[in-house]
Amino acid sequence: MPRMKKIFLDVAAGVRANPASLHAAGVKAGRELEAARQLVAETLGAHPDEIIFTSGGTESNNLAILGLPEGEVIVSSIEHASVLAPAAARGRGVIILPVDSAGKVKIEKLAELITPQTVLVSIILANNEIGTIQSMAEIAKVVRQARRRLGTVTPYLHTDACQAARFIPLDVNKLGVDLLTLNGSKLIGPGTGVLYRRRGIPLKPLLYGGGQEGSLRPGTENVAGISAFARALAQAQKSCLKESKRLIKLRDYFIKAVKKNIPEAELNGHLSERLPNNINFSFPGVLGEQVVLELDAKGIAVSTGSACAIPKHDDSYVIMALGKDKNHAISALRFTLSQNTTAADLNYVLKILISIITKLKKTNHDYSSQFTL
Amino acid sequence: MPRMKKIFLDVAAGVRANPASLHAAGVKAGRELEAARQLVAETLGAHPDEIIFTSGGTESNNLAILGLPEGEVIVSSIEHASVLAPAAARGRGVIILPVDSAGKVKIEKLAELITPQTVLVSIILANNEIGTIQSMAEIAKVVRQARRRLGTVTPYLHTDACQAARFIPLDVNKLGVDLLTLNGSKLIGPGTGVLYRRRGIPLKPLLYGGGQEGSLRPGTENVAGISAFARALAQAQKSCLKESKRLIKLRDYFIKAVKKNIPEAELNGHLSERLPNNINFSFPGVLGEQVVLELDAKGIAVSTGSACAIPKHDDSYVIMALGKDKNHAISALRFTLSQNTTAADLNYVLKILISIITKLKKTNHDYSSQFTL
């Protein structure tokens, strides 16, 4: 995204001082930082004092989950590791909200799981592996109803929206969330993140030091990165419906073509309620990692599961959560469309993919028994 | 630092993938990351598996201090807020090692303070306000002797070396430290940091998620930033003695000139064991903040106390720790020499400074009573 790189460099060239310094350069950096905060707030329909800048999505998720007071946490079965792991680290056990075979959380179960002890419900807005988009406003309604029924101010609702910025309007009031995680990774590269925290939600910092970010995230602010992130986010949100429309056409074209040419291929995730740039197929009988390497040799970069998952080379817990078996999990492949992907690119990928899958099917069959870790 | 910016851009242009991805771009990013780790390790005389990349100095200090097991913590009275605050947050009370009037820690007191319950001693290598450099190898010797005497593996020794990279050789074995914090702020700008952790030192993460950085610091790595930081650090260390020599001449010239022209000016910190780029004077009877603003109007950027301190506009606890009074603390000014500072620059600053101090002395006298917070 060369335009964003230019913004980053312009800001970096102009802002060399600590925004807490009293001299002119410091004041300028401080203004740039507050302008970025204002822009993010406007983009999300929030107040500037509700925006906390962090080092990335992992830190924002951790701050939302570990920063809240004592209590139970409910998360979906397909959360990112940076939500699952801190939820587990709270040490009270984690209550898992299951998803259906398309990856949509079972909203009707949520009301049953919420108790007066539930402090947080955390549901990923759009899953990073299978792309399924959750009906967040409906989830928020269930959470609000539970609060009313129980007479509590909790649970709070958090969403990890890291995959969503380019494709889903992120108005925190329309989504109905109390906490929302965003990062710069998909916009300008890693190193910056945001946690939206609705006024009044109690949060303790994870790091201690200078009083930056309302004492919730100390450390000299990366003003250039934050500013570039804020502008990229605003721009991505402005064009998200148009960009979605364009990619959905390409996505659905590719999904149809794969199904037609590789009949045993099974789409993972929801057919329509999915990220416009996400395609995830299982090819039962082949090993996903092997396909990654063969495609890579032809200049095509795809992924198995999540690049962020741990342990590596494990089958995807996200695919398993859909009720699929190990054979589906280890043969799952994720294709991500970029701003530059064209129909011609997809036709090229399709051709190579068909030949690889055909070849591998002849030699491979059941890998699942080899991969019990 | 245009050369470092170029490195950052080159790496950023070449590395666009998640270093955990299996495809070629991911492998390349992974190699770049490990090369950076190797370079930092070599630069510090450490093993690559002892290098943890973080988002900055605040996070590295917090990880070192909050990540250690239960036990008492000893810190000097002039630590940075990002050491003092997490030490206090451990909730066991903090034991303060005092400093003398030049800001050198009272090493002879350290042995008395260490008990079998002491898990950590954390001493800033070079102070960010007054520039005093500690005799770390001697401190390390006292710590080792205490371990032997008590028959314990603790206390571990941590140093915040954020101010030191450009001026002090940072061989962890010669320094004798078990944990060492570095950041990119003074080299390439904010957003990257390192925690050196000697093999065997037990540490729990502060953030949870994917397994990055040996599960001690999850989150997709900012490979471009890390790589630029690693190269800048290696280069800074290579030229640190030469750069120190050059700046010490300028520093001492300025110190002498100020003393000669403003007789009541008092140097804060050690005359010779101080950062080559640091000059800190108190001008009793004037208000530091007022001088900052007046110098700023003439294009000269200086600081009162620390830009990172909280609460703002408080008197500097570092100056107070030297045994000086409030009048000294609120009149303290820090001048930082840059790579580009020349003798002519200093003469210009001196001329303006003399006229401002002379003017303010006529109108101001005792501000200390107004600043009880």
PDB file of C-alpha atoms in Angstrom, chain B residues 225-348:
ATOM      1  CA  GLY B 225      11.159  -2.497  12.374  1.00  0.00           C
ATOM      2  CA  ILE B 226      13.046  -5.255  14.170  1.00  0.00           C
ATOM      3  CA  SER B 227      15.544  -5.621  11.356  1.00  0.00           C
ATOM      4  CA  ALA B 228      16.207  -1.887  11.155  1.00  0.00           C
ATOM      5  CA  PHE B 229      16.567  -1.763  14.934  1.00  0.00           C
ATOM      6  CA  ALA B 230      19.036  -4.676  14.947  1.00  0.00           C
ATOM      7  CA  ARG B 231      21.224  -3.070  12.291  1.00  0.00           C
ATOM      8  CA  ALA B 232      21.080   0.350  13.931  1.00  0.00           C
ATOM      9  CA  LEU B 233      22.037  -1.195  17.257  1.00  0.00           C
ATOM     10  CA  ALA B 234      24.986  -3.075  15.775  1.00  0.00           C
ATOM     11  CA  GLN B 235      26.188   0.076  14.053  1.00  0.00           C
ATOM     12  CA  ALA B 236      25.710   2.233  17.144  1.00  0.00           C
ATOM     13  CA  GLN B 237      27.698  -0.213  19.235  1.00  0.00           C
ATOM     14  CA  LYS B 238      30.490  -0.345  16.665  1.00  0.00           C
ATOM     15  CA  SER B 239      30.926   3.422  16.729  1.00  0.00           C
ATOM     16  CA  CYS B 240      30.060   4.051  20.375  1.00  0.00           C
ATOM     17  CA  LEU B 241      33.549   4.808  21.645  1.00  0.00           C
ATOM     18  CA  LYS B 242      34.359   7.144  18.782  1.00  0.00           C
ATOM     19  CA  GLU B 243      30.977   8.881  19.034  1.00  0.00           C
ATOM     20  CA  SER B 244      31.387   9.183  22.796  1.00  0.00           C
ATOM     21  CA  LYS B 245      34.802  10.792  22.447  1.00  0.00           C
ATOM     22  CA  ARG B 246      33.476  13.392  20.034  1.00  0.00           C
ATOM     23  CA  LEU B 247      30.457  14.281  22.178  1.00  0.00           C
ATOM     24  CA  ILE B 248      32.321  14.305  25.489  1.00  0.00           C
ATOM     25  CA  LYS B 249      34.457  17.171  24.172  1.00  0.00           C
ATOM     26  CA  LEU B 250      31.365  19.168  23.263  1.00  0.00           C
ATOM     27  CA  ARG B 251      29.562  18.246  26.464  1.00  0.00           C
ATOM     28  CA  ASP B 252      32.441  19.279  28.724  1.00  0.00           C
ATOM     29  CA  TYR B 253      32.983  22.472  26.763  1.00  0.00           C
ATOM     30  CA  PHE B 254      29.335  23.406  27.324  1.00  0.00           C
ATOM     31  CA  ILE B 255      29.373  22.446  31.012  1.00  0.00           C
ATOM     32  CA  LYS B 256      32.453  24.603  31.644  1.00  0.00           C
ATOM     33  CA  ALA B 257      31.005  27.526  29.730  1.00  0.00           C
ATOM     34  CA  VAL B 258      27.699  27.429  31.599  1.00  0.00           C
ATOM     35  CA  LYS B 259      29.445  27.281  34.970  1.00  0.00           C
ATOM     36  CA  LYS B 260      31.681  30.173  34.031  1.00  0.00           C
ATOM     37  CA  ASN B 261      28.891  32.394  32.740  1.00  0.00           C
ATOM     38  CA  ILE B 262      26.094  31.448  35.142  1.00  0.00           C
ATOM     39  CA  PRO B 263      27.873  30.975  38.480  1.00  0.00           C
ATOM     40  CA  GLU B 264      24.792  29.754  40.378  1.00  0.00           C
ATOM     41  CA  ALA B 265      24.166  26.988  37.810  1.00  0.00           C
ATOM     42  CA  GLU B 266      24.641  23.529  39.347  1.00  0.00           C
ATOM     43  CA  LEU B 267      25.371  20.485  37.264  1.00  0.00           C
ATOM     44  CA  ASN B 268      23.118  17.541  38.088  1.00  0.00           C
ATOM     45  CA  GLY B 269      24.689  14.112  37.760  1.00  0.00           C
ATOM     46  CA  HIS B 270      28.296  12.990  37.612  1.00  0.00           C
ATOM     47  CA  LEU B 271      30.951  15.204  36.022  1.00  0.00           C
ATOM     48  CA  SER B 272      32.627  12.433  34.013  1.00  0.00           C
ATOM     49  CA  GLU B 273      30.624   9.220  34.497  1.00  0.00           C
ATOM     50  CA  ARG B 274      27.721  10.539  32.490  1.00  0.00           C
ATOM     51  CA  LEU B 275      26.228  10.023  29.050  1.00  0.00           C
ATOM     52  CA  PRO B 276      28.279  11.929  26.462  1.00  0.00           C
ATOM     53  CA  ASN B 277      25.110  13.529  25.077  1.00  0.00           C
ATOM     54  CA  ASN B 278      23.608  14.564  28.426  1.00  0.00           C
ATOM     55  CA  ILE B 279      23.881  17.915  30.185  1.00  0.00           C
ATOM     56  CA  ASN B 280      21.580  18.714  33.100  1.00  0.00           C
ATOM     57  CA  PHE B 281      21.771  21.959  35.057  1.00  0.00           C
ATOM     58  CA  SER B 282      19.668  23.481  37.804  1.00  0.00           C
ATOM     59  CA  PHE B 283      19.320  27.262  37.747  1.00  0.00           C
ATOM     60  CA  PRO B 284      18.013  27.990  41.248  1.00  0.00           C
ATOM     61  CA  GLY B 285      15.511  30.825  41.271  1.00  0.00           C
ATOM     62  CA  VAL B 286      14.086  30.271  37.805  1.00  0.00           C
ATOM     63  CA  LEU B 287      11.345  27.924  36.646  1.00  0.00           C
ATOM     64  CA  GLY B 288      12.581  25.212  34.261  1.00  0.00           C
ATOM     65  CA  GLU B 289       9.378  25.112  32.250  1.00  0.00           C
ATOM     66  CA  GLN B 290       9.592  28.823  31.576  1.00  0.00           C
ATOM     67  CA  VAL B 291      13.144  28.456  30.266  1.00  0.00           C
ATOM     68  CA  VAL B 292      11.996  25.571  28.011  1.00  0.00           C
ATOM     69  CA  LEU B 293       9.372  27.801  26.447  1.00  0.00           C
ATOM     70  CA  GLU B 294      11.701  30.770  26.024  1.00  0.00           C
ATOM     71  CA  LEU B 295      14.436  28.625  24.471  1.00  0.00           C
ATOM     72  CA  ASP B 296      11.817  26.963  22.274  1.00  0.00           C
ATOM     73  CA  ALA B 297      10.854  30.371  20.898  1.00  0.00           C
ATOM     74  CA  LYS B 298      14.461  30.649  19.717  1.00  0.00           C
ATOM     75  CA  GLY B 299      14.376  27.219  18.088  1.00  0.00           C
ATOM     76  CA  ILE B 300      16.175  25.415  20.912  1.00  0.00           C
ATOM     77  CA  ALA B 301      14.562  22.228  22.216  1.00  0.00           C
ATOM     78  CA  VAL B 302      15.441  21.260  25.799  1.00  0.00           C
ATOM     79  CA  SER B 303      13.542  19.373  28.488  1.00  0.00           C
ATOM     80  CA  THR B 304      12.656  19.615  32.123  1.00  0.00           C
ATOM     81  CA  GLY B 305      13.042  16.313  33.923  1.00  0.00           C
ATOM     82  CA  SER B 306      11.788  13.381  31.892  1.00  0.00           C
ATOM     83  CA  ALA B 307       9.261  13.577  29.081  1.00  0.00           C
ATOM     84  CA  CYS B 308       8.065  10.184  30.260  1.00  0.00           C
ATOM     85  CA  ALA B 309       7.413  11.090  33.885  1.00  0.00           C
ATOM     86  CA  ILE B 310       4.026  11.181  35.505  1.00  0.00           C
ATOM     87  CA  PRO B 311       2.425  13.240  36.883  1.00  0.00           C
ATOM     88  CA  LYS B 312       3.353  15.995  34.483  1.00  0.00           C
ATOM     89  CA  HIS B 313       4.629  19.289  35.897  1.00  0.00           C
ATOM     90  CA  ASP B 314       5.787  17.535  39.029  1.00  0.00           C
ATOM     91  CA  ASP B 315       9.276  18.221  40.222  1.00  0.00           C
ATOM     92  CA  SER B 316      11.786  15.609  39.121  1.00  0.00           C
ATOM     93  CA  TYR B 317      12.107  12.726  41.592  1.00  0.00           C
ATOM     94  CA  VAL B 318      15.498  12.044  40.038  1.00  0.00           C
ATOM     95  CA  ILE B 319      16.873  15.457  41.020  1.00  0.00           C
ATOM     96  CA  MET B 320      15.300  15.117  44.470  1.00  0.00           C
ATOM     97  CA  ALA B 321      16.972  11.688  44.857  1.00  0.00           C
ATOM     98  CA  LEU B 322      20.346  13.447  44.574  1.00  0.00           C
ATOM     99  CA  GLY B 323      19.530  15.175  47.866  1.00  0.00           C
ATOM    100  CA  LYS B 324      18.732  18.499  46.218  1.00  0.00           C
ATOM    101  CA  ASP B 325      15.801  20.700  47.202  1.00  0.00           C
ATOM    102  CA  LYS B 326      12.628  21.583  45.322  1.00  0.00           C
ATOM    103  CA  ASN B 327      14.172  24.791  44.000  1.00  0.00           C
ATOM    104  CA  HIS B 328      16.784  22.700  42.247  1.00  0.00           C
ATOM    105  CA  ALA B 329      14.254  20.198  40.978  1.00  0.00           C
ATOM    106  CA  ILE B 330      11.906  22.725  39.392  1.00  0.00           C
ATOM    107  CA  SER B 331      14.749  24.684  37.822  1.00  0.00           C
ATOM    108  CA  ALA B 332      16.463  21.660  36.223  1.00  0.00           C
ATOM    109  CA  LEU B 333      16.995  21.680  32.477  1.00  0.00           C
ATOM    110  CA  ARG B 334      18.262  18.870  30.288  1.00  0.00           C
ATOM    111  CA  PHE B 335      20.217  19.605  27.104  1.00  0.00           C
ATOM    112  CA  THR B 336      20.688  16.630  24.782  1.00  0.00           C
ATOM    113  CA  LEU B 337      23.428  16.657  22.153  1.00  0.00           C
ATOM    114  CA  SER B 338      22.596  15.001  18.843  1.00  0.00           C
ATOM    115  CA  GLN B 339      24.719  13.482  16.108  1.00  0.00           C
ATOM    116  CA  ASN B 340      24.643  16.841  14.390  1.00  0.00           C
ATOM    117  CA  THR B 341      25.349  19.190  17.290  1.00  0.00           C
ATOM    118  CA  THR B 342      28.371  21.443  16.696  1.00  0.00           C
ATOM    119  CA  ALA B 343      30.373  23.812  18.892  1.00  0.00           C
ATOM    120  CA  ALA B 344      28.756  26.697  17.029  1.00  0.00           C
ATOM    121  CA  ASP B 345      25.310  25.360  18.011  1.00  0.00           C
ATOM    122  CA  LEU B 346      26.399  25.256  21.629  1.00  0.00           C
ATOM    123  CA  ASN B 347      27.714  28.793  21.516  1.00  0.00           C
ATOM    124  CA  TYR B 348      24.359  29.950  20.156  1.00  0.00           C
TER     125      TYR B 348
END
